[in-house]
XYZ file of N, CA and C in Angstrom:
633
model
N 45.682 -46.772 64.868
C 44.476 -45.959 65.107
C 44.727 -44.508 64.737
N 43.618 -43.916 64.231
C 43.724 -42.513 63.852
C 43.613 -41.667 65.094
N 44.528 -40.802 65.273
C 44.539 -39.944 66.442
C 43.449 -38.875 66.328
N 42.994 -38.463 67.511
C 41.923 -37.446 67.552
C 42.347 -36.169 66.849
N 43.575 -35.720 66.991
C 44.056 -34.502 66.354
C 44.030 -34.613 64.835
N 44.353 -35.894 64.392
C 44.337 -36.099 62.940
C 42.927 -35.998 62.383
N 41.951 -36.539 63.150
C 40.545 -36.446 62.734
C 40.093 -34.995 62.670
N 40.489 -34.241 63.670
C 40.121 -32.824 63.688
C 40.723 -32.092 62.467
N 41.960 -32.476 62.128
C 42.619 -31.840 60.988
C 41.894 -32.138 59.690
N 41.493 -33.441 59.588
C 40.758 -33.805 58.373
C 39.415 -33.066 58.299
N 38.761 -32.923 59.453
C 37.467 -32.223 59.490
C 37.616 -30.778 59.074
N 38.659 -30.173 59.578
C 38.888 -28.763 59.207
C 39.181 -28.640 57.708
N 39.943 -29.606 57.170
C 40.275 -29.552 55.746
C 39.022 -29.699 54.897
N 38.137 -30.674 55.326
C 36.899 -30.872 54.579
C 36.014 -29.629 54.671
N 35.952 -29.048 55.851
C 35.144 -27.830 56.037
C 35.681 -26.690 55.175
N 36.998 -26.540 55.148
C 37.599 -25.500 54.326
C 37.302 -25.708 52.847
N 37.349 -27.006 52.431
C 37.055 -27.302 51.033
C 35.609 -26.963 50.695
N 34.673 -27.270 51.598
C 33.261 -26.956 51.376
C 33.029 -25.452 51.315
N 33.720 -24.744 52.200
C 33.587 -23.282 52.204
C 34.046 -22.705 50.881
N 35.170 -23.227 50.376
C 35.677 -22.736 49.097
C 34.691 -23.025 47.963
N 34.109 -24.239 48.003
C 33.128 -24.600 46.982
C 31.914 -23.675 47.031
N 31.433 -23.404 48.245
C 30.298 -22.494 48.399
C 30.657 -21.095 47.924
N 31.859 -20.688 48.227
C 32.297 -19.351 47.799
C 32.319 -19.252 46.266
N 32.870 -20.296 45.610
C 32.918 -20.309 44.155
C 31.504 -20.309 43.582
N 30.604 -21.100 44.174
C 29.225 -21.174 43.683
C 28.525 -19.827 43.800
N 28.679 -19.180 44.974
C 28.059 -17.872 45.196
C 28.620 -16.846 44.213
N 29.933 -16.888 43.991
C 30.564 -15.944 43.062
C 30.036 -16.154 41.645
N 29.866 -17.433 41.246
C 29.344 -17.715 39.899
C 27.911 -17.220 39.745
N 27.099 -17.453 40.790
C 25.709 -16.993 40.749
C 25.652 -15.475 40.660
N 26.498 -14.806 41.439
C 26.536 -13.344 41.419
C 26.951 -12.835 40.043
N 27.940 -13.505 39.434
C 28.415 -13.097 38.117
C 27.329 -13.293 37.060
N 26.652 -14.438 37.117
C 25.567 -14.704 36.175
C 24.436 -13.703 36.343
N 24.131 -13.370 37.599
C 23.075 -12.393 37.855
C 23.439 -11.030 37.283
N 24.705 -10.640 37.483
C 25.164 -9.349 36.952
C 25.073 -9.339 35.428
N 25.463 -10.432 34.791
C 25.388 -10.520 33.327
C 23.943 -10.429 32.852
N 23.048 -11.096 33.587
C 21.624 -11.067 33.217
C 21.069 -9.649 33.312
N 21.415 -8.959 34.392
C 20.925 -7.591 34.591
C 21.460 -6.665 33.496
N 22.760 -6.799 33.207
C 23.361 -5.971 32.154
C 22.687 -6.249 30.814
N 22.433 -7.523 30.532
C 21.768 -7.896 29.287
C 20.383 -7.279 29.188
N 19.651 -7.289 30.300
C 18.304 -6.696 30.319
C 18.365 -5.198 30.057
N 19.344 -4.541 30.703
C 19.471 -3.093 30.534
C 19.793 -2.749 29.092
N 20.747 -3.492 28.503
C 21.131 -3.234 27.111
C 19.963 -3.490 26.177
N 19.244 -4.598 26.401
C 18.083 -4.917 25.564
C 17.029 -3.837 25.674
N 16.766 -3.386 26.895
C 15.771 -2.328 27.093
C 16.188 -1.055 26.367
N 17.471 -0.738 26.459
C 17.959 0.493 25.832
C 17.729 0.458 24.324
N 18.103 -0.676 23.697
C 17.982 -0.739 22.250
C 16.541 -0.932 21.790
N 15.745 -1.614 22.619
C 14.366 -1.883 22.221
C 13.472 -0.687 22.444
N 13.643 -0.017 23.599
C 12.723 1.048 23.971
C 13.344 2.435 23.957
N 14.681 2.480 23.856
C 15.347 3.779 23.936
C 14.892 4.749 22.879
N 14.843 4.278 21.626
C 14.469 5.168 20.531
C 13.031 5.631 20.680
N 12.143 4.705 21.089
C 10.745 5.091 21.291
C 10.627 6.123 22.389
N 11.366 5.933 23.491
C 11.316 6.900 24.588
C 11.821 8.256 24.132
N 12.897 8.241 23.336
C 13.426 9.511 22.826
C 12.407 10.198 21.938
N 11.752 9.423 21.054
C 10.748 10.014 20.184
C 9.605 10.600 20.993
N 9.168 9.847 22.036
C 8.068 10.338 22.855
C 8.451 11.620 23.577
N 9.700 11.700 24.051
C 10.134 12.916 24.736
C 10.225 14.079 23.764
N 10.613 13.795 22.501
C 10.669 14.847 21.491
C 9.283 15.411 21.207
N 8.281 14.553 21.346
C 6.918 14.952 20.991
C 6.079 15.305 22.214
N 6.737 15.647 23.319
C 6.009 15.917 24.562
C 5.086 17.116 24.448
N 5.293 17.959 23.425
C 4.466 19.153 23.288
C 3.072 18.825 22.762
N 2.884 17.625 22.210
C 1.574 17.279 21.670
C 0.661 16.777 22.783
N -0.572 17.241 22.739
C -1.519 16.887 23.787
C -2.049 15.473 23.637
N -1.971 14.908 22.419
C -2.511 13.569 22.224
C -1.834 12.881 21.055
N -1.873 11.571 21.083
C -1.397 10.749 19.979
C -2.548 9.887 19.494
N -2.633 9.690 18.201
C -3.618 8.787 17.625
C -2.879 7.545 17.152
N -3.282 6.377 17.665
C -2.556 5.141 17.373
C -3.458 4.146 16.650
N -2.855 3.375 15.747
C -3.565 2.366 14.993
C -2.803 1.050 15.090
N -3.545 -0.044 15.203
C -2.919 -1.356 15.224
C -2.338 -1.660 13.857
N -1.068 -2.037 13.822
C -0.396 -2.331 12.555
C 0.169 -3.748 12.576
N -0.695 -4.698 12.901
C -0.265 -6.090 12.951
C 0.238 -6.457 14.331
N 0.855 -7.612 14.421
C 1.352 -8.107 15.701
C 2.787 -8.556 15.565
N 3.513 -8.419 16.682
C 4.869 -8.963 16.744
C 4.766 -10.381 17.284
N 5.854 -10.951 17.702
C 5.849 -12.314 18.231
C 5.021 -12.421 19.495
N 4.955 -11.350 20.270
C 4.318 -11.448 21.580
C 3.154 -10.495 21.791
N 3.054 -9.422 21.005
C 2.017 -8.439 21.285
C 1.717 -7.607 20.038
N 0.642 -6.825 20.129
C 0.268 -5.956 19.030
C 1.281 -4.826 18.863
N 1.437 -4.373 17.625
C 2.296 -3.225 17.329
C 1.387 -2.054 16.975
N 1.607 -0.925 17.641
C 0.789 0.264 17.420
C 1.636 1.360 16.784
N 1.142 1.928 15.683
C 1.794 3.058 15.048
C 1.055 4.331 15.429
N 1.772 5.313 15.951
C 1.124 6.507 16.497
C 1.598 7.787 15.804
N 0.664 8.733 15.647
C 0.946 10.063 15.123
C 0.334 11.095 16.070
N 0.896 12.318 16.122
C 0.242 13.391 16.862
C -1.195 13.557 16.368
N -2.081 13.923 17.256
C -3.509 13.921 16.963
C -3.942 14.635 15.703
N -3.261 15.730 15.338
C -3.680 16.522 14.179
C -2.972 16.112 12.885
N -2.095 15.109 12.957
C -1.331 14.692 11.780
C -2.035 13.544 11.067
N -1.759 13.384 9.775
C -2.323 12.316 8.979
C -1.360 11.134 8.938
N -1.916 9.936 9.020
C -1.107 8.715 9.043
C -1.118 8.032 7.691
N 0.091 7.653 7.215
C 0.189 6.873 5.984
C 1.516 6.116 5.999
N 1.459 4.818 5.749
C 2.679 4.020 5.750
C 3.386 4.112 7.092
N 4.663 4.408 7.055
C 5.450 4.514 8.286
C 5.637 5.971 8.727
N 4.871 6.892 8.125
C 5.060 8.322 8.408
C 3.778 9.007 8.852
N 3.957 10.192 9.421
C 2.866 11.092 9.797
C 3.067 12.396 9.023
N 1.976 13.028 8.616
C 2.055 14.230 7.782
C 1.198 15.342 8.368
N 1.739 16.549 8.295
C 1.000 17.733 8.727
C 0.961 18.721 7.569
N -0.245 19.116 7.173
C -0.413 20.121 6.124
C -0.469 21.483 6.789
N 0.570 22.283 6.601
C 0.644 23.584 7.257
C -0.180 24.620 6.503
N -0.943 25.393 7.250
C -1.744 26.467 6.643
C -1.027 27.806 6.706
N 0.179 27.820 7.299
C 0.945 29.058 7.382
C 1.700 29.305 6.071
N 1.860 30.568 5.727
C 2.642 30.950 4.551
C 4.031 31.366 5.011
N 5.047 30.660 4.535
C 6.429 30.963 4.924
C 7.378 30.699 3.770
N 8.613 31.231 3.909
C 9.674 30.901 2.979
C 10.051 29.426 3.164
N 10.777 28.877 2.197
C 11.159 27.458 2.276
C 11.976 27.176 3.531
N 12.989 28.008 3.797
C 13.856 27.758 4.951
C 13.075 27.828 6.253
N 12.199 28.811 6.393
C 11.399 28.944 7.602
C 10.433 27.771 7.739
N 9.887 27.315 6.636
C 8.982 26.164 6.664
C 9.708 24.930 7.182
N 10.957 24.724 6.709
C 11.736 23.591 7.181
C 12.054 23.736 8.663
N 12.390 24.932 9.108
C 12.672 25.150 10.534
C 11.450 24.832 11.384
N 10.276 25.199 10.913
C 9.047 24.910 11.657
C 8.820 23.404 11.763
N 9.093 22.684 10.676
C 8.951 21.230 10.711
C 9.942 20.615 11.703
N 11.192 21.047 11.643
C 12.223 20.527 12.540
C 11.844 20.776 13.994
N 11.251 21.928 14.265
C 10.824 22.250 15.628
C 9.772 21.300 16.158
N 9.123 20.554 15.257
C 8.110 19.576 15.661
C 8.622 18.139 15.543
N 9.935 17.990 15.388
C 10.511 16.652 15.257
C 10.302 16.044 13.886
N 10.163 16.900 12.854
C 9.861 16.437 11.503
C 10.774 17.130 10.495
N 10.447 17.034 9.213
C 11.140 17.762 8.143
C 10.140 17.961 7.016
N 10.454 18.830 6.078
C 9.590 18.979 4.912
C 9.473 17.630 4.198
N 8.320 17.387 3.636
C 7.995 16.059 3.123
C 8.960 15.593 2.032
N 9.269 14.304 2.084
C 10.061 13.626 1.053
C 9.141 12.578 0.429
N 8.891 12.684 -0.861
C 7.970 11.778 -1.540
C 8.745 10.652 -2.210
N 8.464 9.425 -1.786
C 9.229 8.273 -2.257
C 8.491 7.402 -3.267
N 7.154 7.484 -3.285
C 6.389 6.622 -4.180
C 5.187 7.375 -4.734
N 4.642 6.865 -5.821
C 3.433 7.457 -6.392
C 2.258 7.281 -5.443
N 2.224 6.157 -4.736
C 1.154 5.918 -3.767
C 1.182 6.961 -2.662
N 2.389 7.292 -2.198
C 2.529 8.317 -1.164
C 2.045 9.668 -1.678
N 2.443 10.030 -2.896
C 1.990 11.305 -3.452
C 0.469 11.325 -3.599
N -0.123 10.231 -4.062
C -1.569 10.183 -4.230
C -2.288 10.380 -2.898
N -1.724 9.812 -1.828
C -2.314 10.023 -0.501
C -2.213 11.489 -0.094
N -1.035 12.083 -0.287
C -0.801 13.457 0.157
C -1.724 14.431 -0.558
N -1.858 14.304 -1.873
C -2.644 15.298 -2.612
C -4.116 15.261 -2.211
N -4.558 14.134 -1.676
C -5.941 14.055 -1.199
C -6.176 14.974 0.004
N -5.096 15.376 0.668
C -5.206 16.236 1.850
C -5.033 17.718 1.488
N -4.708 18.025 0.235
C -4.324 19.382 -0.145
C -5.472 20.162 -0.782
N -5.316 21.484 -0.754
C -6.260 22.402 -1.380
C -5.731 22.765 -2.769
N -6.536 22.586 -3.787
C -6.097 22.823 -5.161
C -5.768 24.288 -5.430
N -6.174 25.176 -4.540
C -5.923 26.603 -4.749
C -4.550 27.044 -4.260
N -3.819 26.160 -3.592
C -2.531 26.533 -3.012
C -1.419 25.625 -3.530
N -0.189 26.092 -3.356
C 0.976 25.245 -3.607
C 1.691 25.021 -2.281
N 2.439 23.910 -2.194
C 3.017 23.486 -0.923
C 4.485 23.122 -1.120
N 5.340 23.653 -0.228
C 6.763 23.334 -0.303
C 7.006 21.852 -0.017
N 7.914 21.255 -0.791
C 8.433 19.914 -0.549
C 9.825 20.039 0.082
N 10.322 18.939 0.594
C 11.686 18.940 1.134
C 12.710 18.710 0.047
N 12.570 19.422 -1.063
C 13.412 19.236 -2.241
C 13.927 20.597 -2.703
N 15.224 20.715 -2.893
C 15.804 21.996 -3.301
C 17.043 21.778 -4.167
N 17.429 22.842 -4.849
C 18.608 22.858 -5.716
C 19.478 24.034 -5.273
N 20.208 23.882 -4.155
C 20.892 25.012 -3.503
C 21.819 25.819 -4.397
N 22.457 25.171 -5.375
C 23.418 25.861 -6.234
C 22.802 26.322 -7.550
N 21.545 25.969 -7.778
C 20.901 26.357 -9.023
C 21.519 25.705 -10.254
N 22.067 24.491 -10.077
C 22.719 23.805 -11.210
C 22.035 22.475 -11.537
N 20.746 22.401 -11.194
C 19.938 21.207 -11.457
C 20.425 19.993 -10.671
N 21.038 20.249 -9.534
C 21.463 19.181 -8.623
C 20.477 19.137 -7.454
N 19.301 18.601 -7.698
C 18.231 18.599 -6.701
C 18.538 17.618 -5.583
N 18.192 18.018 -4.341
C 18.522 17.224 -3.157
C 17.318 17.158 -2.220
N 17.076 15.966 -1.698
C 16.041 15.812 -0.674
C 16.607 16.171 0.690
N 15.757 16.721 1.532
C 16.187 17.243 2.834
C 16.719 16.141 3.750
N 16.276 14.881 3.561
C 16.714 13.787 4.436
C 17.817 12.949 3.803
N 18.431 13.462 2.738
C 19.541 12.803 2.040
C 19.095 11.616 1.187
N 17.785 11.413 1.022
C 17.316 10.403 0.073
C 17.873 10.735 -1.310
N 18.312 9.718 -2.024
C 18.918 9.952 -3.339
C 17.873 10.447 -4.331
N 18.094 11.633 -4.872
C 17.159 12.184 -5.865
C 17.233 11.408 -7.172
N 18.434 10.963 -7.531
C 18.600 10.272 -8.806
C 17.907 8.911 -8.814
N 17.766 8.313 -7.635
C 17.142 6.993 -7.552
C 15.678 7.084 -7.143
N 15.228 8.269 -6.770
C 13.874 8.433 -6.261
C 12.903 8.740 -7.394
N 11.611 8.611 -7.106
C 10.582 8.950 -8.092
C 10.529 10.466 -8.276
N 10.029 10.910 -9.413
C 9.904 12.343 -9.692
C 8.566 12.591 -10.369
N 7.912 13.657 -9.960
C 6.594 13.964 -10.503
C 6.512 15.433 -10.924
N 7.525 15.889 -11.673
C 7.526 17.263 -12.153
C 6.416 17.467 -13.192
N 5.817 18.648 -13.158
C 4.938 19.014 -14.261
C 5.762 19.031 -15.547
N 5.096 18.911 -16.661
C 5.789 18.911 -17.951
C 6.616 20.192 -18.121
N 7.846 20.026 -18.568
C 8.795 21.128 -18.810
C 9.273 21.809 -17.525
N 9.084 21.161 -16.380
C 9.619 21.663 -15.112
C 10.654 20.673 -14.590
N 11.662 21.138 -13.848
C 11.987 22.537 -13.535
C 12.573 23.252 -14.760
N 12.349 24.570 -14.805
C 12.720 25.284 -16.034
C 13.481 26.583 -15.818
N 13.856 26.901 -14.534
C 14.542 28.170 -14.295
C 15.505 27.980 -13.131
N 16.803 28.143 -13.383
C 17.819 27.824 -12.374
C 17.717 28.678 -11.117
N 17.163 29.884 -11.237
C 17.048 30.752 -10.055
C 15.942 30.289 -9.113
N 15.060 29.435 -9.604
C 14.003 28.870 -8.757
C 14.536 27.568 -8.160
N 14.998 27.656 -6.919
C 15.804 26.587 -6.334
C 15.054 25.719 -5.332
N 13.743 25.923 -5.183
C 12.961 25.106 -4.271
C 11.760 24.517 -4.985
N 11.313 23.336 -4.537
C 10.235 22.630 -5.211
C 8.937 22.705 -4.416
N 7.838 22.798 -5.154
C 6.505 22.744 -4.553
C 5.689 21.682 -5.271
N 4.592 21.307 -4.648
C 3.591 20.491 -5.319
C 2.366 21.375 -5.500
N 1.822 21.380 -6.720
C 0.771 22.338 -7.062
C -0.184 21.696 -8.070
N -1.458 22.105 -8.014
C -2.458 21.601 -8.956
C -2.625 22.590 -10.095
N -2.465 22.105 -11.329
C -2.674 22.936 -12.509
C -3.814 22.333 -13.322
N -4.736 23.179 -13.727
C -5.860 22.714 -14.540
C -5.350 21.986 -15.785
N -6.024 20.906 -16.109
C -5.720 20.069 -17.276
C -4.441 19.255 -17.091
N -3.742 19.447 -15.951
C -2.522 18.675 -15.698
C -2.604 17.893 -14.393
N -3.405 18.397 -13.471
C -3.491 17.749 -12.171
C -2.361 18.178 -11.247
N -2.056 17.310 -10.276
C -1.006 17.608 -9.303
C 0.364 17.252 -9.865
N 1.340 18.099 -9.586
C 2.720 17.833 -9.992
C 3.659 18.786 -9.290
N 4.957 18.618 -9.562
C 5.969 19.448 -8.905
C 6.337 20.628 -9.799
N 6.694 21.727 -9.133
C 7.106 22.930 -9.847
C 8.239 23.595 -9.092
N 9.214 24.158 -9.806
C 10.283 24.896 -9.135
C 9.851 26.346 -8.932
N 10.170 26.891 -7.742
C 9.776 28.257 -7.389
C 10.930 28.931 -6.654
N 10.811 30.236 -6.454
C 11.808 30.956 -5.662
C 11.677 30.544 -4.189
N 12.810 30.280 -3.553
C 12.797 29.823 -2.163
C 12.281 30.893 -1.208
N 12.415 32.168 -1.601
C 11.965 33.240 -0.713
C 10.530 33.684 -1.032
N 9.821 32.873 -1.809
C 8.392 33.118 -1.981
C 7.658 32.414 -0.839
N 6.523 32.934 -0.458
C 5.789 32.358 0.670
C 4.764 31.341 0.174
N 4.827 30.164 0.756
C 3.942 29.060 0.369
C 3.465 28.312 1.613
N 2.467 27.470 1.400
C 2.122 26.492 2.425
C 3.185 25.391 2.384
N 3.090 24.434 3.279
C 4.103 23.378 3.307
C 3.525 22.098 3.895
N 4.290 21.037 3.743
C 3.901 19.722 4.277
C 5.072 19.184 5.104
N 4.805 18.858 6.368
C 5.829 18.290 7.243
C 5.620 16.772 7.310
N 6.724 16.059 7.473
C 6.677 14.593 7.590
C 7.572 14.151 8.752
N 7.085 13.199 9.532
C 7.894 12.585 10.586
C 7.631 11.080 10.588
N 8.571 10.327 11.131
C 8.388 8.892 11.272
C 7.389 8.608 12.399
N 6.584 7.585 12.221
C 5.635 7.198 13.249
C 6.361 6.759 14.517
N 5.653 6.848 15.631
C 6.132 6.288 16.892
C 5.494 4.908 17.019
N 6.321 3.885 17.263
C 5.795 2.530 17.396
C 5.835 2.082 18.861
N 4.702 1.621 19.339
C 4.569 1.184 20.735
C 4.217 -0.303 20.783
């Protein structure tokens, strides 16, 4: 016969084994929960972090104008620009009416979370010129800092691989190290090299905010 003490010992052993099993189960659940939470935080950071940063950069604007740009897997995608900016493609554009030097114009754009415009396609240029006044010229984000015909876009876009819309026989003077877009009778809109310390209007460009 099994002695009472032996039964008690077996009961305690079984109870201890169950406790250990419960402890392991609880620990696994806690670990899985922690992994899930960390995964959510990381996903949120990468998915929404950039948008939040962009929105905080643009906190000075009183309003945003948003347009539906198709749908993602689960919801609509909205592309937004500050209320006074023009929307085209993945960018927003502001036509500045202030007259400034090239460097000051770029600083003003940067202060708004943008840069002087970089023109990548003929379609983009055609859109931009529709917003411009034919009586003025406008600084582009294109310059030749050394005056050796090594033109550079402000956002590091490759000039050699990018489109170019210079007026005929332009650029033509090494001391004119900044580019503008200007309308010339019988030629239409095109690019021209000018002195960087001449005062011109300008065009700022920023990436859209996607919500």
